[in-house]
Amino acid sequence: MQLLRADIVEGILAPGLKLKLDMLRDRYEIGAAPLREALSRLAGEGLVIAQEQRGFVVSGMSAEEANDLGELRLLLEIEALRDSLSRGNEAWQNRVITSYHWLERAEQSSLSLEGRLDELERRNFDFHEALVSACERRWTLHLRGIVFRQHERYRRLSRIHTAKTRLVSDEHRALLDAALERNEDAAIAVITTHIRRTTRAVGEALQAADQP
């Protein structure tokens, strides 16, 4: 159920919140059976936790988990990117350029950050998917996709926390240039910095939230 997932990812349903069926039925105007199915799927994604005999709660967020997810994403991203750069053809190149164009437009939009977050995440997803789209390592891509979706809550938090201090658009431009030049070393260096900056920003945001 996409609405429920979006509310968790966007923090509308806060980490640790008890997900009572009555509340969810009223909020989404949907029956208990499809809600239980949706909650079970989200538990499989790790966004909610099933508590035996006590229902479901929204999964917590922590700097430790952000670091774990970030490093795992980086490992898989590097392997997928390396294979994709070695195989990418003209169609791959066109897809990368087009997805970057739409991401750049979203990043330069005059709308407030809050108003752009959904589009930024969608365009960011498309750009990173395009970069690895020539990769033929099926399991690498499958596992990368799982971790990328898990990482979404943390990417949003990072964007909010560093909106005025981090030029993510410059990082994306550097990644585009390295990819189009098929410069593997440069691409890996950029993606490493890119992901680890997100991890660091999340840690800072969570630390700030814990302070009185």
PDB file of N, CA, C and O in Angstrom, residues 57-133:
ATOM      1  N   VAL A  57       4.640  -1.772  14.713  1.00  0.00           N
ATOM      2  CA  VAL A  57       5.107  -0.416  15.012  1.00  0.00           C
ATOM      3  C   VAL A  57       6.022   0.027  13.869  1.00  0.00           C
ATOM      4  O   VAL A  57       6.630  -0.803  13.177  1.00  0.00           O
ATOM      5  N   VAL A  58       6.117   1.341  13.680  1.00  0.00           N
ATOM      6  CA  VAL A  58       7.036   1.883  12.683  1.00  0.00           C
ATOM      7  C   VAL A  58       8.473   1.647  13.154  1.00  0.00           C
ATOM      8  O   VAL A  58       8.805   1.902  14.315  1.00  0.00           O
ATOM      9  N   SER A  59       9.306   1.160  12.269  1.00  0.00           N
ATOM     10  CA  SER A  59      10.707   0.894  12.624  1.00  0.00           C
ATOM     11  C   SER A  59      11.413   2.174  13.040  1.00  0.00           C
ATOM     12  O   SER A  59      11.152   3.253  12.496  1.00  0.00           O
ATOM     13  N   GLY A  60      12.331   2.035  13.999  1.00  0.00           N
ATOM     14  CA  GLY A  60      13.115   3.174  14.438  1.00  0.00           C
ATOM     15  C   GLY A  60      14.177   3.560  13.418  1.00  0.00           C
ATOM     16  O   GLY A  60      14.410   2.863  12.432  1.00  0.00           O
ATOM     17  N   MET A  61      14.819   4.688  13.671  1.00  0.00           N
ATOM     18  CA  MET A  61      15.931   5.157  12.844  1.00  0.00           C
ATOM     19  C   MET A  61      17.110   5.422  13.774  1.00  0.00           C
ATOM     20  O   MET A  61      16.930   5.927  14.878  1.00  0.00           O
ATOM     21  N   SER A  62      18.306   5.085  13.310  1.00  0.00           N
ATOM     22  CA  SER A  62      19.485   5.304  14.139  1.00  0.00           C
ATOM     23  C   SER A  62      20.695   5.581  13.255  1.00  0.00           C
ATOM     24  O   SER A  62      20.729   5.198  12.075  1.00  0.00           O
ATOM     25  N   ALA A  63      21.680   6.244  13.835  1.00  0.00           N
ATOM     26  CA  ALA A  63      22.917   6.508  13.114  1.00  0.00           C
ATOM     27  C   ALA A  63      23.616   5.198  12.749  1.00  0.00           C
ATOM     28  O   ALA A  63      24.225   5.081  11.678  1.00  0.00           O
ATOM     29  N   GLU A  64      23.507   4.205  13.632  1.00  0.00           N
ATOM     30  CA  GLU A  64      24.151   2.908  13.374  1.00  0.00           C
ATOM     31  C   GLU A  64      23.524   2.232  12.152  1.00  0.00           C
ATOM     32  O   GLU A  64      24.235   1.694  11.296  1.00  0.00           O
ATOM     33  N   GLU A  65      22.192   2.262  12.073  1.00  0.00           N
ATOM     34  CA  GLU A  65      21.534   1.654  10.922  1.00  0.00           C
ATOM     35  C   GLU A  65      21.840   2.434   9.649  1.00  0.00           C
ATOM     36  O   GLU A  65      22.053   1.841   8.582  1.00  0.00           O
ATOM     37  N   ALA A  66      21.858   3.772   9.759  1.00  0.00           N
ATOM     38  CA  ALA A  66      22.180   4.599   8.596  1.00  0.00           C
ATOM     39  C   ALA A  66      23.565   4.251   8.057  1.00  0.00           C
ATOM     40  O   ALA A  66      23.769   4.151   6.839  1.00  0.00           O
ATOM     41  N   ASN A  67      24.517   4.063   8.953  1.00  0.00           N
ATOM     42  CA  ASN A  67      25.873   3.714   8.535  1.00  0.00           C
ATOM     43  C   ASN A  67      25.910   2.331   7.898  1.00  0.00           C
ATOM     44  O   ASN A  67      26.557   2.125   6.857  1.00  0.00           O
ATOM     45  N   ASP A  68      25.202   1.383   8.495  1.00  0.00           N
ATOM     46  CA  ASP A  68      25.169   0.012   7.969  1.00  0.00           C
ATOM     47  C   ASP A  68      24.560  -0.005   6.572  1.00  0.00           C
ATOM     48  O   ASP A  68      25.107  -0.602   5.634  1.00  0.00           O
ATOM     49  N   LEU A  69      23.398   0.657   6.420  1.00  0.00           N
ATOM     50  CA  LEU A  69      22.741   0.712   5.122  1.00  0.00           C
ATOM     51  C   LEU A  69      23.590   1.463   4.099  1.00  0.00           C
ATOM     52  O   LEU A  69      23.698   1.042   2.939  1.00  0.00           O
ATOM     53  N   GLY A  70      24.191   2.575   4.539  1.00  0.00           N
ATOM     54  CA  GLY A  70      25.004   3.365   3.624  1.00  0.00           C
ATOM     55  C   GLY A  70      26.191   2.588   3.093  1.00  0.00           C
ATOM     56  O   GLY A  70      26.483   2.616   1.887  1.00  0.00           O
ATOM     57  N   GLU A  71      26.889   1.875   3.970  1.00  0.00           N
ATOM     58  CA  GLU A  71      28.060   1.113   3.533  1.00  0.00           C
ATOM     59  C   GLU A  71      27.674  -0.076   2.658  1.00  0.00           C
ATOM     60  O   GLU A  71      28.378  -0.411   1.698  1.00  0.00           O
ATOM     61  N   LEU A  72      26.534  -0.701   2.978  1.00  0.00           N
ATOM     62  CA  LEU A  72      26.074  -1.811   2.149  1.00  0.00           C
ATOM     63  C   LEU A  72      25.633  -1.309   0.782  1.00  0.00           C
ATOM     64  O   LEU A  72      25.941  -1.919  -0.249  1.00  0.00           O
ATOM     65  N   ARG A  73      24.922  -0.178   0.777  1.00  0.00           N
ATOM     66  CA  ARG A  73      24.525   0.411  -0.504  1.00  0.00           C
ATOM     67  C   ARG A  73      25.753   0.762  -1.324  1.00  0.00           C
ATOM     68  O   ARG A  73      25.803   0.514  -2.535  1.00  0.00           O
ATOM     69  N   LEU A  74      26.761   1.341  -0.677  1.00  0.00           N
ATOM     70  CA  LEU A  74      27.978   1.721  -1.392  1.00  0.00           C
ATOM     71  C   LEU A  74      28.653   0.513  -2.022  1.00  0.00           C
ATOM     72  O   LEU A  74      29.065   0.551  -3.194  1.00  0.00           O
ATOM     73  N   LEU A  75      28.763  -0.564  -1.274  1.00  0.00           N
ATOM     74  CA  LEU A  75      29.389  -1.786  -1.783  1.00  0.00           C
ATOM     75  C   LEU A  75      28.677  -2.281  -3.043  1.00  0.00           C
ATOM     76  O   LEU A  75      29.314  -2.585  -4.060  1.00  0.00           O
ATOM     77  N   LEU A  76      27.348  -2.348  -2.969  1.00  0.00           N
ATOM     78  CA  LEU A  76      26.561  -2.851  -4.105  1.00  0.00           C
ATOM     79  C   LEU A  76      26.547  -1.859  -5.255  1.00  0.00           C
ATOM     80  O   LEU A  76      26.591  -2.246  -6.433  1.00  0.00           O
ATOM     81  N   GLU A  77      26.500  -0.571  -4.928  1.00  0.00           N
ATOM     82  CA  GLU A  77      26.469   0.468  -5.963  1.00  0.00           C
ATOM     83  C   GLU A  77      27.767   0.447  -6.776  1.00  0.00           C
ATOM     84  O   GLU A  77      27.746   0.560  -8.011  1.00  0.00           O
ATOM     85  N   ILE A  78      28.881   0.292  -6.100  1.00  0.00           N
ATOM     86  CA  ILE A  78      30.174   0.265  -6.793  1.00  0.00           C
ATOM     87  C   ILE A  78      30.241  -0.915  -7.752  1.00  0.00           C
ATOM     88  O   ILE A  78      30.669  -0.774  -8.910  1.00  0.00           O
ATOM     89  N   GLU A  79      29.825  -2.087  -7.288  1.00  0.00           N
ATOM     90  CA  GLU A  79      29.897  -3.272  -8.144  1.00  0.00           C
ATOM     91  C   GLU A  79      28.980  -3.140  -9.351  1.00  0.00           C
ATOM     92  O   GLU A  79      29.354  -3.491 -10.480  1.00  0.00           O
ATOM     93  N   ALA A  80      27.753  -2.633  -9.128  1.00  0.00           N
ATOM     94  CA  ALA A  80      26.814  -2.464 -10.236  1.00  0.00           C
ATOM     95  C   ALA A  80      27.299  -1.386 -11.196  1.00  0.00           C
ATOM     96  O   ALA A  80      27.193  -1.533 -12.422  1.00  0.00           O
ATOM     97  N   LEU A  81      27.825  -0.311 -10.662  1.00  0.00           N
ATOM     98  CA  LEU A  81      28.306   0.788 -11.502  1.00  0.00           C
ATOM     99  C   LEU A  81      29.506   0.360 -12.333  1.00  0.00           C
ATOM    100  O   LEU A  81      29.605   0.675 -13.530  1.00  0.00           O
ATOM    101  N   ARG A  82      30.405  -0.376 -11.718  1.00  0.00           N
ATOM    102  CA  ARG A  82      31.598  -0.839 -12.434  1.00  0.00           C
ATOM    103  C   ARG A  82      31.199  -1.701 -13.642  1.00  0.00           C
ATOM    104  O   ARG A  82      31.719  -1.511 -14.750  1.00  0.00           O
ATOM    105  N   ASP A  83      30.267  -2.620 -13.450  1.00  0.00           N
ATOM    106  CA  ASP A  83      29.830  -3.487 -14.543  1.00  0.00           C
ATOM    107  C   ASP A  83      29.077  -2.685 -15.599  1.00  0.00           C
ATOM    108  O   ASP A  83      29.247  -2.907 -16.807  1.00  0.00           O
ATOM    109  N   SER A  84      28.246  -1.745 -15.146  1.00  0.00           N
ATOM    110  CA  SER A  84      27.455  -0.944 -16.073  1.00  0.00           C
ATOM    111  C   SER A  84      28.334  -0.064 -16.954  1.00  0.00           C
ATOM    112  O   SER A  84      28.106   0.053 -18.168  1.00  0.00           O
ATOM    113  N   LEU A  85      29.357   0.538 -16.372  1.00  0.00           N
ATOM    114  CA  LEU A  85      30.246   1.402 -17.145  1.00  0.00           C
ATOM    115  C   LEU A  85      30.986   0.615 -18.229  1.00  0.00           C
ATOM    116  O   LEU A  85      31.284   1.147 -19.300  1.00  0.00           O
ATOM    117  N   SER A  86      31.274  -0.638 -17.958  1.00  0.00           N
ATOM    118  CA  SER A  86      32.009  -1.451 -18.936  1.00  0.00           C
ATOM    119  C   SER A  86      31.116  -1.936 -20.076  1.00  0.00           C
ATOM    120  O   SER A  86      31.617  -2.329 -21.128  1.00  0.00           O
ATOM    121  N   ARG A  87      29.795  -1.902 -19.877  1.00  0.00           N
ATOM    122  CA  ARG A  87      28.880  -2.463 -20.865  1.00  0.00           C
ATOM    123  C   ARG A  87      27.984  -1.412 -21.532  1.00  0.00           C
ATOM    124  O   ARG A  87      27.360  -1.687 -22.555  1.00  0.00           O
ATOM    125  N   GLY A  88      27.880  -0.236 -20.941  1.00  0.00           N
ATOM    126  CA  GLY A  88      26.920   0.751 -21.418  1.00  0.00           C
ATOM    127  C   GLY A  88      27.096   1.115 -22.883  1.00  0.00           C
ATOM    128  O   GLY A  88      28.213   1.380 -23.335  1.00  0.00           O
ATOM    129  N   ASN A  89      25.974   1.154 -23.615  1.00  0.00           N
ATOM    130  CA  ASN A  89      26.000   1.523 -25.029  1.00  0.00           C
ATOM    131  C   ASN A  89      25.368   2.905 -25.215  1.00  0.00           C
ATOM    132  O   ASN A  89      25.145   3.639 -24.251  1.00  0.00           O
ATOM    133  N   GLU A  90      25.039   3.240 -26.444  1.00  0.00           N
ATOM    134  CA  GLU A  90      24.462   4.561 -26.715  1.00  0.00           C
ATOM    135  C   GLU A  90      23.109   4.734 -26.033  1.00  0.00           C
ATOM    136  O   GLU A  90      22.802   5.818 -25.524  1.00  0.00           O
ATOM    137  N   ALA A  91      22.296   3.678 -26.020  1.00  0.00           N
ATOM    138  CA  ALA A  91      20.994   3.763 -25.359  1.00  0.00           C
ATOM    139  C   ALA A  91      21.168   4.005 -23.860  1.00  0.00           C
ATOM    140  O   ALA A  91      20.431   4.789 -23.246  1.00  0.00           O
ATOM    141  N   TRP A  92      22.143   3.342 -23.253  1.00  0.00           N
ATOM    142  CA  TRP A  92      22.455   3.570 -21.831  1.00  0.00           C
ATOM    143  C   TRP A  92      22.865   5.015 -21.601  1.00  0.00           C
ATOM    144  O   TRP A  92      22.395   5.668 -20.672  1.00  0.00           O
ATOM    145  N   GLN A  93      23.743   5.508 -22.478  1.00  0.00           N
ATOM    146  CA  GLN A  93      24.217   6.884 -22.338  1.00  0.00           C
ATOM    147  C   GLN A  93      23.060   7.876 -22.432  1.00  0.00           C
ATOM    148  O   GLN A  93      22.980   8.824 -21.637  1.00  0.00           O
ATOM    149  N   ASN A  94      22.162   7.661 -23.386  1.00  0.00           N
ATOM    150  CA  ASN A  94      21.015   8.556 -23.540  1.00  0.00           C
ATOM    151  C   ASN A  94      20.113   8.516 -22.313  1.00  0.00           C
ATOM    152  O   ASN A  94      19.574   9.549 -21.888  1.00  0.00           O
ATOM    153  N   ARG A  95      19.947   7.331 -21.733  1.00  0.00           N
ATOM    154  CA  ARG A  95      19.120   7.207 -20.536  1.00  0.00           C
ATOM    155  C   ARG A  95      19.753   7.960 -19.366  1.00  0.00           C
ATOM    156  O   ARG A  95      19.058   8.641 -18.605  1.00  0.00           O
ATOM    157  N   VAL A  96      21.059   7.838 -19.229  1.00  0.00           N
ATOM    158  CA  VAL A  96      21.760   8.538 -18.150  1.00  0.00           C
ATOM    159  C   VAL A  96      21.613  10.052 -18.310  1.00  0.00           C
ATOM    160  O   VAL A  96      21.287  10.765 -17.351  1.00  0.00           O
ATOM    161  N   ILE A  97      21.827  10.544 -19.509  1.00  0.00           N
ATOM    162  CA  ILE A  97      21.740  11.986 -19.758  1.00  0.00           C
ATOM    163  C   ILE A  97      20.324  12.502 -19.513  1.00  0.00           C
ATOM    164  O   ILE A  97      20.131  13.552 -18.881  1.00  0.00           O
ATOM    165  N   THR A  98      19.339  11.770 -20.001  1.00  0.00           N
ATOM    166  CA  THR A  98      17.943  12.205 -19.840  1.00  0.00           C
ATOM    167  C   THR A  98      17.543  12.228 -18.369  1.00  0.00           C
ATOM    168  O   THR A  98      16.921  13.190 -17.896  1.00  0.00           O
ATOM    169  N   SER A  99      17.901  11.179 -17.637  1.00  0.00           N
ATOM    170  CA  SER A  99      17.524  11.125 -16.217  1.00  0.00           C
ATOM    171  C   SER A  99      18.236  12.221 -15.427  1.00  0.00           C
ATOM    172  O   SER A  99      17.658  12.813 -14.506  1.00  0.00           O
ATOM    173  N   TYR A 100      19.478  12.516 -15.805  1.00  0.00           N
ATOM    174  CA  TYR A 100      20.191  13.605 -15.134  1.00  0.00           C
ATOM    175  C   TYR A 100      19.521  14.949 -15.423  1.00  0.00           C
ATOM    176  O   TYR A 100      19.399  15.791 -14.525  1.00  0.00           O
ATOM    177  N   HIS A 101      19.079  15.149 -16.641  1.00  0.00           N
ATOM    178  CA  HIS A 101      18.397  16.399 -17.013  1.00  0.00           C
ATOM    179  C   HIS A 101      17.192  16.647 -16.116  1.00  0.00           C
ATOM    180  O   HIS A 101      17.009  17.759 -15.596  1.00  0.00           O
ATOM    181  N   TRP A 102      16.369  15.615 -15.902  1.00  0.00           N
ATOM    182  CA  TRP A 102      15.173  15.776 -15.068  1.00  0.00           C
ATOM    183  C   TRP A 102      15.533  15.945 -13.596  1.00  0.00           C
ATOM    184  O   TRP A 102      14.873  16.698 -12.864  1.00  0.00           O
ATOM    185  N   LEU A 103      16.588  15.272 -13.158  1.00  0.00           N
ATOM    186  CA  LEU A 103      17.044  15.465 -11.778  1.00  0.00           C
ATOM    187  C   LEU A 103      17.544  16.890 -11.577  1.00  0.00           C
ATOM    188  O   LEU A 103      17.219  17.539 -10.561  1.00  0.00           O
ATOM    189  N   GLU A 104      18.303  17.387 -12.532  1.00  0.00           N
ATOM    190  CA  GLU A 104      18.816  18.753 -12.431  1.00  0.00           C
ATOM    191  C   GLU A 104      17.671  19.763 -12.371  1.00  0.00           C
ATOM    192  O   GLU A 104      17.704  20.718 -11.586  1.00  0.00           O
ATOM    193  N   ARG A 105      16.643  19.556 -13.175  1.00  0.00           N
ATOM    194  CA  ARG A 105      15.492  20.466 -13.157  1.00  0.00           C
ATOM    195  C   ARG A 105      14.810  20.447 -11.794  1.00  0.00           C
ATOM    196  O   ARG A 105      14.414  21.495 -11.275  1.00  0.00           O
ATOM    197  N   ALA A 106      14.679  19.268 -11.216  1.00  0.00           N
ATOM    198  CA  ALA A 106      14.049  19.160  -9.895  1.00  0.00           C
ATOM    199  C   ALA A 106      14.902  19.859  -8.835  1.00  0.00           C
ATOM    200  O   ALA A 106      14.376  20.530  -7.940  1.00  0.00           O
ATOM    201  N   GLU A 107      16.213  19.712  -8.938  1.00  0.00           N
ATOM    202  CA  GLU A 107      17.116  20.329  -7.958  1.00  0.00           C
ATOM    203  C   GLU A 107      17.125  21.850  -8.068  1.00  0.00           C
ATOM    204  O   GLU A 107      17.346  22.547  -7.077  1.00  0.00           O
ATOM    205  N   GLN A 108      16.850  22.365  -9.274  1.00  0.00           N
ATOM    206  CA  GLN A 108      16.876  23.810  -9.497  1.00  0.00           C
ATOM    207  C   GLN A 108      15.493  24.448  -9.390  1.00  0.00           C
ATOM    208  O   GLN A 108      15.355  25.651  -9.575  1.00  0.00           O
ATOM    209  N   SER A 109      14.492  23.664  -9.086  1.00  0.00           N
ATOM    210  CA  SER A 109      13.125  24.181  -8.993  1.00  0.00           C
ATOM    211  C   SER A 109      13.024  25.281  -7.942  1.00  0.00           C
ATOM    212  O   SER A 109      13.719  25.273  -6.923  1.00  0.00           O
ATOM    213  N   SER A 110      12.119  26.215  -8.195  1.00  0.00           N
ATOM    214  CA  SER A 110      11.904  27.318  -7.257  1.00  0.00           C
ATOM    215  C   SER A 110      10.972  26.939  -6.104  1.00  0.00           C
ATOM    216  O   SER A 110      10.780  27.723  -5.174  1.00  0.00           O
ATOM    217  N   LEU A 111      10.407  25.749  -6.158  1.00  0.00           N
ATOM    218  CA  LEU A 111       9.547  25.298  -5.069  1.00  0.00           C
ATOM    219  C   LEU A 111      10.359  25.107  -3.791  1.00  0.00           C
ATOM    220  O   LEU A 111      11.569  24.905  -3.838  1.00  0.00           O
ATOM    221  N   SER A 112       9.691  25.143  -2.659  1.00  0.00           N
ATOM    222  CA  SER A 112      10.360  24.874  -1.392  1.00  0.00           C
ATOM    223  C   SER A 112      10.866  23.443  -1.373  1.00  0.00           C
ATOM    224  O   SER A 112      10.371  22.584  -2.109  1.00  0.00           O
ATOM    225  N   LEU A 113      11.858  23.181  -0.514  1.00  0.00           N
ATOM    226  CA  LEU A 113      12.401  21.826  -0.414  1.00  0.00           C
ATOM    227  C   LEU A 113      11.297  20.839  -0.073  1.00  0.00           C
ATOM    228  O   LEU A 113      11.219  19.754  -0.666  1.00  0.00           O
ATOM    229  N   GLU A 114      10.432  21.204   0.874  1.00  0.00           N
ATOM    230  CA  GLU A 114       9.343  20.306   1.269  1.00  0.00           C
ATOM    231  C   GLU A 114       8.463  19.955   0.084  1.00  0.00           C
ATOM    232  O   GLU A 114       8.025  18.818  -0.071  1.00  0.00           O
ATOM    233  N   GLY A 115       8.220  20.944  -0.766  1.00  0.00           N
ATOM    234  CA  GLY A 115       7.376  20.710  -1.930  1.00  0.00           C
ATOM    235  C   GLY A 115       8.044  19.896  -3.011  1.00  0.00           C
ATOM    236  O   GLY A 115       7.383  19.354  -3.894  1.00  0.00           O
ATOM    237  N   ARG A 116       9.390  19.803  -2.945  1.00  0.00           N
ATOM    238  CA  ARG A 116      10.139  19.092  -3.986  1.00  0.00           C
ATOM    239  C   ARG A 116      10.603  17.706  -3.570  1.00  0.00           C
ATOM    240  O   ARG A 116      11.124  16.956  -4.386  1.00  0.00           O
ATOM    241  N   LEU A 117      10.462  17.354  -2.295  1.00  0.00           N
ATOM    242  CA  LEU A 117      11.088  16.132  -1.802  1.00  0.00           C
ATOM    243  C   LEU A 117      10.669  14.884  -2.574  1.00  0.00           C
ATOM    244  O   LEU A 117      11.502  14.048  -2.914  1.00  0.00           O
ATOM    245  N   ASP A 118       9.368  14.754  -2.845  1.00  0.00           N
ATOM    246  CA  ASP A 118       8.899  13.569  -3.561  1.00  0.00           C
ATOM    247  C   ASP A 118       9.493  13.497  -4.961  1.00  0.00           C
ATOM    248  O   ASP A 118       9.954  12.437  -5.407  1.00  0.00           O
ATOM    249  N   GLU A 119       9.485  14.632  -5.662  1.00  0.00           N
ATOM    250  CA  GLU A 119      10.038  14.628  -7.014  1.00  0.00           C
ATOM    251  C   GLU A 119      11.548  14.427  -6.983  1.00  0.00           C
ATOM    252  O   GLU A 119      12.100  13.705  -7.820  1.00  0.00           O
ATOM    253  N   LEU A 120      12.224  15.035  -6.026  1.00  0.00           N
ATOM    254  CA  LEU A 120      13.667  14.845  -5.916  1.00  0.00           C
ATOM    255  C   LEU A 120      14.021  13.382  -5.702  1.00  0.00           C
ATOM    256  O   LEU A 120      14.960  12.862  -6.322  1.00  0.00           O
ATOM    257  N   GLU A 121      13.277  12.720  -4.837  1.00  0.00           N
ATOM    258  CA  GLU A 121      13.555  11.306  -4.595  1.00  0.00           C
ATOM    259  C   GLU A 121      13.289  10.480  -5.848  1.00  0.00           C
ATOM    260  O   GLU A 121      14.067   9.590  -6.199  1.00  0.00           O
ATOM    261  N   ARG A 122      12.205  10.788  -6.539  1.00  0.00           N
ATOM    262  CA  ARG A 122      11.878  10.049  -7.764  1.00  0.00           C
ATOM    263  C   ARG A 122      12.944  10.264  -8.837  1.00  0.00           C
ATOM    264  O   ARG A 122      13.400   9.309  -9.488  1.00  0.00           O
ATOM    265  N   ARG A 123      13.351  11.512  -9.037  1.00  0.00           N
ATOM    266  CA  ARG A 123      14.361  11.808 -10.060  1.00  0.00           C
ATOM    267  C   ARG A 123      15.733  11.271  -9.652  1.00  0.00           C
ATOM    268  O   ARG A 123      16.512  10.823 -10.509  1.00  0.00           O
ATOM    269  N   ASN A 124      16.041  11.324  -8.367  1.00  0.00           N
ATOM    270  CA  ASN A 124      17.285  10.752  -7.867  1.00  0.00           C
ATOM    271  C   ASN A 124      17.310   9.243  -8.121  1.00  0.00           C
ATOM    272  O   ASN A 124      18.324   8.688  -8.569  1.00  0.00           O
ATOM    273  N   PHE A 125      16.191   8.587  -7.838  1.00  0.00           N
ATOM    274  CA  PHE A 125      16.075   7.151  -8.092  1.00  0.00           C
ATOM    275  C   PHE A 125      16.314   6.857  -9.581  1.00  0.00           C
ATOM    276  O   PHE A 125      17.082   5.959  -9.932  1.00  0.00           O
ATOM    277  N   ASP A 126      15.654   7.621 -10.454  1.00  0.00           N
ATOM    278  CA  ASP A 126      15.782   7.387 -11.898  1.00  0.00           C
ATOM    279  C   ASP A 126      17.226   7.552 -12.367  1.00  0.00           C
ATOM    280  O   ASP A 126      17.709   6.778 -13.203  1.00  0.00           O
ATOM    281  N   PHE A 127      17.919   8.563 -11.844  1.00  0.00           N
ATOM    282  CA  PHE A 127      19.298   8.817 -12.262  1.00  0.00           C
ATOM    283  C   PHE A 127      20.224   7.682 -11.829  1.00  0.00           C
ATOM    284  O   PHE A 127      21.003   7.150 -12.636  1.00  0.00           O
ATOM    285  N   HIS A 128      20.119   7.282 -10.578  1.00  0.00           N
ATOM    286  CA  HIS A 128      20.984   6.207 -10.100  1.00  0.00           C
ATOM    287  C   HIS A 128      20.641   4.871 -10.763  1.00  0.00           C
ATOM    288  O   HIS A 128      21.541   4.046 -11.005  1.00  0.00           O
ATOM    289  N   GLU A 129      19.352   4.663 -11.066  1.00  0.00           N
ATOM    290  CA  GLU A 129      18.963   3.458 -11.801  1.00  0.00           C
ATOM    291  C   GLU A 129      19.552   3.466 -13.202  1.00  0.00           C
ATOM    292  O   GLU A 129      20.020   2.438 -13.706  1.00  0.00           O
ATOM    293  N   ALA A 130      19.521   4.623 -13.847  1.00  0.00           N
ATOM    294  CA  ALA A 130      20.073   4.730 -15.199  1.00  0.00           C
ATOM    295  C   ALA A 130      21.562   4.409 -15.212  1.00  0.00           C
ATOM    296  O   ALA A 130      22.062   3.716 -16.108  1.00  0.00           O
ATOM    297  N   LEU A 131      22.277   4.904 -14.211  1.00  0.00           N
ATOM    298  CA  LEU A 131      23.724   4.680 -14.168  1.00  0.00           C
ATOM    299  C   LEU A 131      24.081   3.196 -14.127  1.00  0.00           C
ATOM    300  O   LEU A 131      25.083   2.778 -14.722  1.00  0.00           O
ATOM    301  N   VAL A 132      23.286   2.396 -13.434  1.00  0.00           N
ATOM    302  CA  VAL A 132      23.611   0.971 -13.300  1.00  0.00           C
ATOM    303  C   VAL A 132      22.788   0.101 -14.250  1.00  0.00           C
ATOM    304  O   VAL A 132      22.852  -1.126 -14.174  1.00  0.00           O
ATOM    305  N   SER A 133      22.039   0.711 -15.155  1.00  0.00           N
ATOM    306  CA  SER A 133      21.084  -0.044 -15.978  1.00  0.00           C
ATOM    307  C   SER A 133      21.733  -0.988 -16.979  1.00  0.00           C
ATOM    308  O   SER A 133      21.083  -1.905 -17.482  1.00  0.00           O
TER     309      SER A 133
END
